[in-house]
Tab-separated table of C-alpha atoms and ligand atoms in Angstrom:
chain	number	residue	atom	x	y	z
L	1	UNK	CA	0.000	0.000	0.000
L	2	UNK	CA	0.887	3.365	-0.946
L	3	UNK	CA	1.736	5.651	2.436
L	4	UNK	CA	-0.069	9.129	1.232
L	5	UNK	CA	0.170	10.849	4.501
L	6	UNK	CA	3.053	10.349	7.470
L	7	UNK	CA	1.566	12.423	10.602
L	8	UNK	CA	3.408	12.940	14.510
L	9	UNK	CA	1.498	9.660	15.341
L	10	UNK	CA	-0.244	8.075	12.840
L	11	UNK	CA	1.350	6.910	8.934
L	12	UNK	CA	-2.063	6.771	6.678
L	13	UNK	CA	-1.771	4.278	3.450
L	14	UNK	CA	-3.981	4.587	0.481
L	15	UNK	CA	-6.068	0.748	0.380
L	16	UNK	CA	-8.122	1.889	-3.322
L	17	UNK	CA	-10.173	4.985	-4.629
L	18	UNK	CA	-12.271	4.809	-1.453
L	19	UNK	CA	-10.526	4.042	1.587
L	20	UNK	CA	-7.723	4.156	3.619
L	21	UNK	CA	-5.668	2.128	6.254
L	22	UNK	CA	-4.502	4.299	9.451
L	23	UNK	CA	-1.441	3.186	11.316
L	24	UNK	CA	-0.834	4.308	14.503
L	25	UNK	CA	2.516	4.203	16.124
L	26	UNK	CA	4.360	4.302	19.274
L	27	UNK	CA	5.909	7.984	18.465
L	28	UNK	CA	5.013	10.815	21.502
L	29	UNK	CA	5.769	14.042	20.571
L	30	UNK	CA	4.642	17.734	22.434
L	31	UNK	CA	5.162	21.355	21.933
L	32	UNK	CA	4.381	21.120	17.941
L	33	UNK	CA	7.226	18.234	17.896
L	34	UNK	CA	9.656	20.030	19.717
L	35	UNK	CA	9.260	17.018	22.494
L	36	UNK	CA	9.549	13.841	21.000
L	37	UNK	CA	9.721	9.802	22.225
L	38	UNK	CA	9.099	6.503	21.459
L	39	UNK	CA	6.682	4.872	23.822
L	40	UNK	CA	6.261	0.910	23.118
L	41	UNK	CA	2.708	-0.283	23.272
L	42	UNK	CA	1.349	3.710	22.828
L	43	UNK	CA	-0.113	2.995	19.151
L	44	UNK	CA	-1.534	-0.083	20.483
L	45	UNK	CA	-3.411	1.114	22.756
L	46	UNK	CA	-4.522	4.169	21.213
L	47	UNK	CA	-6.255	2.003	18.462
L	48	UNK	CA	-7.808	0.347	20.744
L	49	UNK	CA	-9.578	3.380	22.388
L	50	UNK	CA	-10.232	5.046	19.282
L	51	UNK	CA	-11.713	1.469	17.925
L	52	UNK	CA	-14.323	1.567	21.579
L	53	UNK	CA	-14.782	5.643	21.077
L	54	UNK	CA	-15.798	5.723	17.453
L	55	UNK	CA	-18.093	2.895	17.605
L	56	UNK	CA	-20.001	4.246	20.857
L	57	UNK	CA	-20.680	7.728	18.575
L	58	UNK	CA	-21.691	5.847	16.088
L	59	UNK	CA	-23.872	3.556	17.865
L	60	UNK	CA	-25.150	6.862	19.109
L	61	UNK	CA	-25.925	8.258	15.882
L	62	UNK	CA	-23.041	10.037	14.914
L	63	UNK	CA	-21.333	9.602	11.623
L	64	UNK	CA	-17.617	9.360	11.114
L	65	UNK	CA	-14.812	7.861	8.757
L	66	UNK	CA	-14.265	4.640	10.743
L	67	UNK	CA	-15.174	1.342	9.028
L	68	UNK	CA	-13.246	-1.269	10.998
L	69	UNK	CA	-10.210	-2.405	12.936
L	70	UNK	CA	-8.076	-4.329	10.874
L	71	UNK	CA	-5.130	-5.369	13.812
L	72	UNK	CA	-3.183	-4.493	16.833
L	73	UNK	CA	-2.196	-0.858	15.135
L	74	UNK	CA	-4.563	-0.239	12.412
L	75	UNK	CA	-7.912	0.686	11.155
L	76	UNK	CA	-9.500	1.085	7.676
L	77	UNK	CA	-11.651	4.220	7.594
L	78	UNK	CA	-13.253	5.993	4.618
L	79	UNK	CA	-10.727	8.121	3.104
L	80	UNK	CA	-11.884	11.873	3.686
L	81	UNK	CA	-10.404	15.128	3.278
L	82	UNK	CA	-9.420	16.905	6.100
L	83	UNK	CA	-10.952	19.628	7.288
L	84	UNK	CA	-7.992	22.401	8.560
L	85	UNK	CA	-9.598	23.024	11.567
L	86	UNK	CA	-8.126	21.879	15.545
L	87	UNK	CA	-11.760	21.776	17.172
L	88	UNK	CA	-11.086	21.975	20.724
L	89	UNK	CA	-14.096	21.571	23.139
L	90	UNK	CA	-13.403	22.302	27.044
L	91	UNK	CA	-15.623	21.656	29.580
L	92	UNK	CA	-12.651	22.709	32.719
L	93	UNK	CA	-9.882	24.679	32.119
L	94	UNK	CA	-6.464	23.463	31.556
L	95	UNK	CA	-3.808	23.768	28.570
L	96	UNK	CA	-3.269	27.049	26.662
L	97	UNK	CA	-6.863	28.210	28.139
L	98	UNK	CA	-5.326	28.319	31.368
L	99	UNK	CA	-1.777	29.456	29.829
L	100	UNK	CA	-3.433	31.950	27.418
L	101	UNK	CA	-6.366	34.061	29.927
L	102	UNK	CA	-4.292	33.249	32.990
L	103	UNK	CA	-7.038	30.734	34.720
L	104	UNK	CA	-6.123	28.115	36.854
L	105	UNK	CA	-6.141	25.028	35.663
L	106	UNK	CA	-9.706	22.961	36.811
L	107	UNK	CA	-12.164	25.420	37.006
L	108	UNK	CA	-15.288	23.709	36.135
L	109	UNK	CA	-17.230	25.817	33.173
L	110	UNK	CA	-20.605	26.601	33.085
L	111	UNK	CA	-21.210	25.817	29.100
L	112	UNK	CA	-18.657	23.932	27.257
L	113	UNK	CA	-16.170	26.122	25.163
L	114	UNK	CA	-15.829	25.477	21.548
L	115	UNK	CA	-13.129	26.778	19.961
L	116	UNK	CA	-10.881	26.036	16.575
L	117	UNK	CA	-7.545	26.593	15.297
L	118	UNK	CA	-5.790	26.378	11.742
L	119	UNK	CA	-4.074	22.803	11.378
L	120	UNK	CA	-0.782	24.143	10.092
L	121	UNK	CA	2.185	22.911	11.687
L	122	UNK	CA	4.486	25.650	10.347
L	123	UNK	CA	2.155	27.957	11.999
L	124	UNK	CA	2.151	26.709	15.403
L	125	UNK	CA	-1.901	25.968	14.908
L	126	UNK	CA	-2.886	29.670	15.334
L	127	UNK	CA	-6.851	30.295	17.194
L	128	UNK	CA	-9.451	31.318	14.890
L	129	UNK	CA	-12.221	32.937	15.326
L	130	UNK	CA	-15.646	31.865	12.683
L	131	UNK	CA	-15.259	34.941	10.966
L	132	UNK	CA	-11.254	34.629	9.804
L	133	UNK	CA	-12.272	30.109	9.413
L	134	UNK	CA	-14.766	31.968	6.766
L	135	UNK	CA	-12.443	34.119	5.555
L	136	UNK	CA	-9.928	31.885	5.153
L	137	UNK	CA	-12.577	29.749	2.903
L	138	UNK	CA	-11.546	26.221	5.170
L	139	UNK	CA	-15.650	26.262	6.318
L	140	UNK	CA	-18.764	28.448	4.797
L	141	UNK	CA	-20.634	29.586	7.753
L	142	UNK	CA	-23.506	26.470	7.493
L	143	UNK	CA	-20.396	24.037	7.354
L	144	UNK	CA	-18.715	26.145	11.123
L	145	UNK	CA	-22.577	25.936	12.574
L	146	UNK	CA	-22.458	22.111	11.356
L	147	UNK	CA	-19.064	21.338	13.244
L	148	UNK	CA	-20.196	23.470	16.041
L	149	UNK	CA	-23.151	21.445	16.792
L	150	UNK	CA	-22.017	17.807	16.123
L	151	UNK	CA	-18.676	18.828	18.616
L	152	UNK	CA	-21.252	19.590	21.269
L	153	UNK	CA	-23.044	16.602	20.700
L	154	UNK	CA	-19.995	14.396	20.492
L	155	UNK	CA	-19.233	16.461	24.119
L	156	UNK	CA	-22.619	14.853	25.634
L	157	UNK	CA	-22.091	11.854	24.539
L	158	UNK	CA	-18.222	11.501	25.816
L	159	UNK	CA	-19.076	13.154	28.430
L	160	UNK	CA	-21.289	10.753	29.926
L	161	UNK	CA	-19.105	7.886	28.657
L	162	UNK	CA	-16.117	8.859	30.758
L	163	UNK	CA	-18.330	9.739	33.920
L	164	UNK	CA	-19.568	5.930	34.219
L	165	UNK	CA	-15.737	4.992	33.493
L	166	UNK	CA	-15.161	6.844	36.859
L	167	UNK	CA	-13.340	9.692	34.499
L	168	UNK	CA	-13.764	13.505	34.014
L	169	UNK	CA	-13.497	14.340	30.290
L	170	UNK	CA	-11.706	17.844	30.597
L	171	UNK	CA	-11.268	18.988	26.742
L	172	UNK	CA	-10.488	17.221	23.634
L	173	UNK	CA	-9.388	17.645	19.954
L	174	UNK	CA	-11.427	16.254	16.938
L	175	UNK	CA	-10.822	16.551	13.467
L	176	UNK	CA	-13.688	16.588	10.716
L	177	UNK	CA	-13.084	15.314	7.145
L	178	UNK	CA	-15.513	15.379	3.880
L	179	UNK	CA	-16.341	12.931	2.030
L	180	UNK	CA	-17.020	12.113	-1.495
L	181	UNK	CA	-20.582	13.712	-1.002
L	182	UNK	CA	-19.387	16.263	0.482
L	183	UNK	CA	-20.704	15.210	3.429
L	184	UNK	CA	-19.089	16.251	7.402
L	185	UNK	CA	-17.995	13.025	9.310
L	186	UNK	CA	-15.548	12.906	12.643
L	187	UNK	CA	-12.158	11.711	11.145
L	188	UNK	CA	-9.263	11.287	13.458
L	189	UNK	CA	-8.754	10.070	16.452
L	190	UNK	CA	-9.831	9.724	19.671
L	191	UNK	CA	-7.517	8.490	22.522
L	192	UNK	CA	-5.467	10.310	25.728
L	193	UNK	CA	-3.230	11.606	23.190
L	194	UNK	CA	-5.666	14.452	22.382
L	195	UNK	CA	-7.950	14.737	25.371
L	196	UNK	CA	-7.736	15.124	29.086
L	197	UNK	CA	-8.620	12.669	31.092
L	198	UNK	CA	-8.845	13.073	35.158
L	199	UNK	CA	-9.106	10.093	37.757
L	200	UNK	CA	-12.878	11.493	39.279
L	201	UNK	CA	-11.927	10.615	42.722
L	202	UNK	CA	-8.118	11.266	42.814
L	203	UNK	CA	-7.836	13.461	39.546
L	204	UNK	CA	-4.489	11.990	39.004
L	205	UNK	CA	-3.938	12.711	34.941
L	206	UNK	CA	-4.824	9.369	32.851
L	207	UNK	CA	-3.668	11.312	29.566
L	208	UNK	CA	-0.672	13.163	27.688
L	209	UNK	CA	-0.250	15.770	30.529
L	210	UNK	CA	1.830	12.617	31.873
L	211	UNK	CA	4.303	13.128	28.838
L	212	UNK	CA	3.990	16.794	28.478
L	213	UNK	CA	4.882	17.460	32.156
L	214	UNK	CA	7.043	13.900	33.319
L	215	UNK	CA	4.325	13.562	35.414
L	216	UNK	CA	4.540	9.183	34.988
L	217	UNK	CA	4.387	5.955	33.144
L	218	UNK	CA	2.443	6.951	30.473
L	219	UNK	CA	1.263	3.501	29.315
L	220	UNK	CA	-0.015	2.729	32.351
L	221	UNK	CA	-2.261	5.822	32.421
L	222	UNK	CA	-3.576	4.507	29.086
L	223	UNK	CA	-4.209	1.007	30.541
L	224	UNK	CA	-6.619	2.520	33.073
L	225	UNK	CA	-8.458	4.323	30.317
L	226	UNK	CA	-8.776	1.279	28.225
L	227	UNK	CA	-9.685	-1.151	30.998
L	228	UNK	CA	-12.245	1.127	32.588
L	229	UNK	CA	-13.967	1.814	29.384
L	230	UNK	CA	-13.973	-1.561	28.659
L	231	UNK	CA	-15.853	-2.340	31.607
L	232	UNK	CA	-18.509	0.273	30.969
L	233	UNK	CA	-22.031	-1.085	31.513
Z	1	LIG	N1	-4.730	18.951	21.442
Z	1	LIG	C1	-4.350	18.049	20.465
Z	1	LIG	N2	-3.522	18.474	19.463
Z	1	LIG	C2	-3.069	19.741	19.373
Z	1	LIG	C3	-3.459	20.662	20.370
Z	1	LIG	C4	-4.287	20.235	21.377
Z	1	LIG	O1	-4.752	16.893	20.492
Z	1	LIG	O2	-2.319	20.062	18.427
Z	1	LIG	C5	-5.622	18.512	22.540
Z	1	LIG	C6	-4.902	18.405	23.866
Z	1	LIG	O3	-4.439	17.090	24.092
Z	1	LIG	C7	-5.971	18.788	24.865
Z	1	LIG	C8	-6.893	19.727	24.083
Z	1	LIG	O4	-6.624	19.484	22.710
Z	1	LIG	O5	-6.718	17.647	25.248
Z	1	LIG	C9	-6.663	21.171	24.424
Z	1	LIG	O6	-5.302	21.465	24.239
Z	1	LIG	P1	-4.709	22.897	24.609
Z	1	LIG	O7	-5.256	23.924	23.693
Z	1	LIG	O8	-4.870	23.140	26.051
Z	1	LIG	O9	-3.197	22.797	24.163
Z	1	LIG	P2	-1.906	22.153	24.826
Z	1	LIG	O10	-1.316	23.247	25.646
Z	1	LIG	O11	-2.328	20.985	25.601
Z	1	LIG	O12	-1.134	21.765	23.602
């Protein structure tokens, strides 16, 4: 198979005119890349949560590019292209919120923030706001209003997820893609690499915070997120 895309995480391969074949490897990187390390088992695992995570939105009526998972470290999705956008949804401060407006981190917010940022590495992902995303032509303004609303929704749903795993989903990253139609599906992924994830009683960090900061073994984190989802009634 052809390798048409080779991201900080995940290599994607081209299968035929309508699919593709994500592989996701043990590379951790932070700060744009400017942190990087090979964590054995990391890819592994994050398939595996992004396997239990897409099929419990989809179960819940959400669409997105995932079709199956073919092994240990990959899955064969529709092949979609990207939208530019970071969408970042925050339901407690932490991260560049907390960096950026100078708010500790774990304040609990009243409404969930939604917020986006221009996927360009060689940018440093700068924040946009819907009028320069409409500017820029990467979303017309049904298309922001579309993301908007299916980010919220995907927030609900998590949400509630990770509170009967015993886990408080602080904020997350997704990435939308387009189809052939033309249609707006969740593409990406979905695993502690690009979320926060606190213990709920201890609110010890089960997520990349554990890389970012040398806070711990972060496979270990990862187990706990896997194993407790996994045992989700
Ligand atoms: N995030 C991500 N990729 C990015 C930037 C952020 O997956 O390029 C995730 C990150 O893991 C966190 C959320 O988005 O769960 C909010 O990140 P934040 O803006 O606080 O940035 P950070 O300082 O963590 O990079």
């Amino acid at each position: 198979m052809k390798k048409i895309y080779s991201g900080k995480a995940k290599d994607v391969f081209e299968k035929n005119e309508n699919e593709v074949v994500i592989y996701f490897k043990d590379d951790a990187t932070a700060g744009n890349g400017a942190k990087h390390a090979i964590i054995e088992g990391k890819g592994i695992l994050n398939n595996k949560i992004t396997d239990l995570i897409f099929k419990h939105l989809m179960s819940k009526g959400i669409e997105t590019h995932f079709i199956s998972k073919l092994s240990d470290r990959e899955q064969l999705v529709k092949k979609v292209t990207i939208i530019p956008l970071e969408v970042i949804l925050r339901n407690y401060s932490a991260g560049s919120f907390s960096k950026r407006y100078g708010v500790k981190e774990g304040k609990k917010f009243k409404e969930p923030t939604f917020e986006i940022s221009y996927k360009e590495d060689a940018l440093n992902d700068p924040l946009l706001n819907k009028d320069h995303a409409i500017a820029m032509e990467i979303v017309d303004e049904k298309e922001y209003e579309e993301i908007k609303s299916k980010s919220k929704e995907i927030n609900k749903i998590l949400t509630s997820l990770f509170e009967r795993a015993g886990i408080i989903l602080v904020d997350f990253k997704l990435e939308f893609g387009k189809d052939k139609e033309g249609k707006i599906v969740l593409a990406d992924e979905f695993s502690p690499d690009n979320c926060r994830l606190w213990d709920s009683k201890t609110l010890k960090k089960l997520d990349k915070d554990n890389f970012r900061n040398d806070l711990g073994n972060l496979i270990s984190s990862y187990e706990i997120v896997l194993e407790r989802l996994t045992n989700v009634k």
